[in-house]
């Protein structure tokens, strides 16, 4: 995978540096800063409807998504939209984009 992003539920992250730190923690399995709520499941269900090859890693309070660079722009836009619809935060580490 060449491109990654994450969507999560956390009230503890208010800026891009904190978002990057949380992303790195999630990648090593530390979920102490995210909360498990039903909207993660609803988001994941909608994410699976997107017909683009991607890897999805769903955990307690977060989803990390990866894809080949060929699909990055399409997924970036679609996942941001879905995250907003579900009231979740979006982080894309390649460009340090954080939307909450």
Tab-separated table of C-alpha atoms in Angstrom:
chain	number	residue	atom	x	y	z
A	1	UNK	CA	0.000	0.000	0.000
A	2	UNK	CA	1.251	3.449	-0.921
A	3	UNK	CA	-1.382	5.712	0.647
A	4	UNK	CA	-2.968	5.587	4.081
A	5	UNK	CA	-5.477	7.468	6.153
A	6	UNK	CA	-7.310	6.966	9.408
A	7	UNK	CA	-10.735	7.795	10.768
A	8	UNK	CA	-11.368	7.805	14.494
A	9	UNK	CA	-13.448	8.905	17.440
A	10	UNK	CA	-11.393	10.929	19.904
A	11	UNK	CA	-12.001	14.089	21.895
A	12	UNK	CA	-8.330	14.255	22.882
A	13	UNK	CA	-6.934	15.388	19.519
A	14	UNK	CA	-7.251	19.025	18.476
A	15	UNK	CA	-4.403	19.589	16.019
A	16	UNK	CA	-2.355	18.000	13.286
A	17	UNK	CA	0.656	17.136	15.504
A	18	UNK	CA	-1.575	15.381	18.036
A	19	UNK	CA	-3.383	13.641	15.166
A	20	UNK	CA	-0.082	12.348	13.800
A	21	UNK	CA	0.897	11.103	17.266
A	22	UNK	CA	-2.434	9.317	17.643
A	23	UNK	CA	-2.092	7.797	14.171
A	24	UNK	CA	1.347	6.434	15.040
A	25	UNK	CA	-0.010	5.036	18.318
A	26	UNK	CA	-2.901	3.335	16.532
A	27	UNK	CA	-0.455	1.758	14.074
A	28	UNK	CA	1.312	0.026	16.975
A	29	UNK	CA	-1.927	-1.048	18.650
A	30	UNK	CA	-2.363	1.656	21.310
A	31	UNK	CA	-6.075	2.531	21.340
A	32	UNK	CA	-6.084	4.388	24.673
A	33	UNK	CA	-7.065	7.722	23.068
A	34	UNK	CA	-10.022	6.541	20.983
A	35	UNK	CA	-13.513	5.609	22.067
A	36	UNK	CA	-15.468	2.689	20.690
A	37	UNK	CA	-18.881	3.891	19.521
A	38	UNK	CA	-21.489	2.561	17.102
A	39	UNK	CA	-20.792	5.193	14.463
A	40	UNK	CA	-17.448	3.501	13.742
A	41	UNK	CA	-19.417	0.399	12.691
A	42	UNK	CA	-21.780	2.539	10.616
A	43	UNK	CA	-18.833	4.308	8.968
A	44	UNK	CA	-17.156	0.951	8.242
A	45	UNK	CA	-20.354	-0.392	6.686
A	46	UNK	CA	-20.541	2.616	4.359
A	47	UNK	CA	-16.806	2.329	3.613
A	48	UNK	CA	-17.280	-1.234	2.401
A	49	UNK	CA	-19.759	0.026	-0.214
A	50	UNK	CA	-16.959	1.916	-1.998
A	51	UNK	CA	-15.874	-0.253	-4.909
A	52	UNK	CA	-12.152	0.514	-4.803
A	53	UNK	CA	-9.394	-1.945	-3.821
A	54	UNK	CA	-8.246	-1.034	-0.315
A	55	UNK	CA	-7.074	-2.563	2.935
A	56	UNK	CA	-9.081	-1.772	6.043
A	57	UNK	CA	-7.950	-2.264	9.616
A	58	UNK	CA	-10.856	-1.684	11.997
A	59	UNK	CA	-10.314	-1.510	15.712
A	60	UNK	CA	-11.920	-0.098	18.826
A	61	UNK	CA	-12.817	3.455	17.827
A	62	UNK	CA	-10.843	3.697	14.581
A	63	UNK	CA	-10.344	2.491	11.017
A	64	UNK	CA	-7.034	2.712	9.144
A	65	UNK	CA	-7.360	2.499	5.374
A	66	UNK	CA	-4.656	1.863	2.786
A	67	UNK	CA	-4.631	1.695	-0.995
A	68	UNK	CA	-2.380	1.962	-4.021
A	69	UNK	CA	-1.525	5.510	-5.047
A	70	UNK	CA	-3.705	5.094	-8.161
A	71	UNK	CA	-6.811	5.268	-5.946
A	72	UNK	CA	-5.558	7.743	-3.340
A	73	UNK	CA	-7.310	10.870	-4.603
A	74	UNK	CA	-10.640	9.101	-5.030
A	75	UNK	CA	-10.488	7.513	-1.594
A	76	UNK	CA	-9.180	10.656	0.073
A	77	UNK	CA	-12.270	12.583	-1.028
A	78	UNK	CA	-14.737	9.766	-0.380
A	79	UNK	CA	-13.395	8.930	3.087
A	80	UNK	CA	-13.312	12.579	4.159
A	81	UNK	CA	-16.961	12.893	3.127
A	82	UNK	CA	-17.949	9.714	4.978
A	83	UNK	CA	-16.067	10.758	8.105
A	84	UNK	CA	-17.853	14.098	8.121
A	85	UNK	CA	-21.250	12.425	7.604
A	86	UNK	CA	-20.606	10.185	10.615
A	87	UNK	CA	-19.110	12.872	12.843
A	88	UNK	CA	-15.651	11.276	12.931
A	89	UNK	CA	-12.150	12.707	12.576
A	90	UNK	CA	-10.073	12.121	9.433
A	91	UNK	CA	-6.277	12.079	9.263
A	92	UNK	CA	-4.084	11.595	6.213
A	93	UNK	CA	-0.401	11.388	7.228
A	94	UNK	CA	1.199	11.867	3.813
A	95	UNK	CA	0.074	15.511	3.654
A	96	UNK	CA	-0.603	15.929	7.390
A	97	UNK	CA	-4.282	16.640	6.731
A	98	UNK	CA	-6.463	16.551	9.833
A	99	UNK	CA	-10.187	17.246	9.765
A	100	UNK	CA	-12.229	16.955	12.950
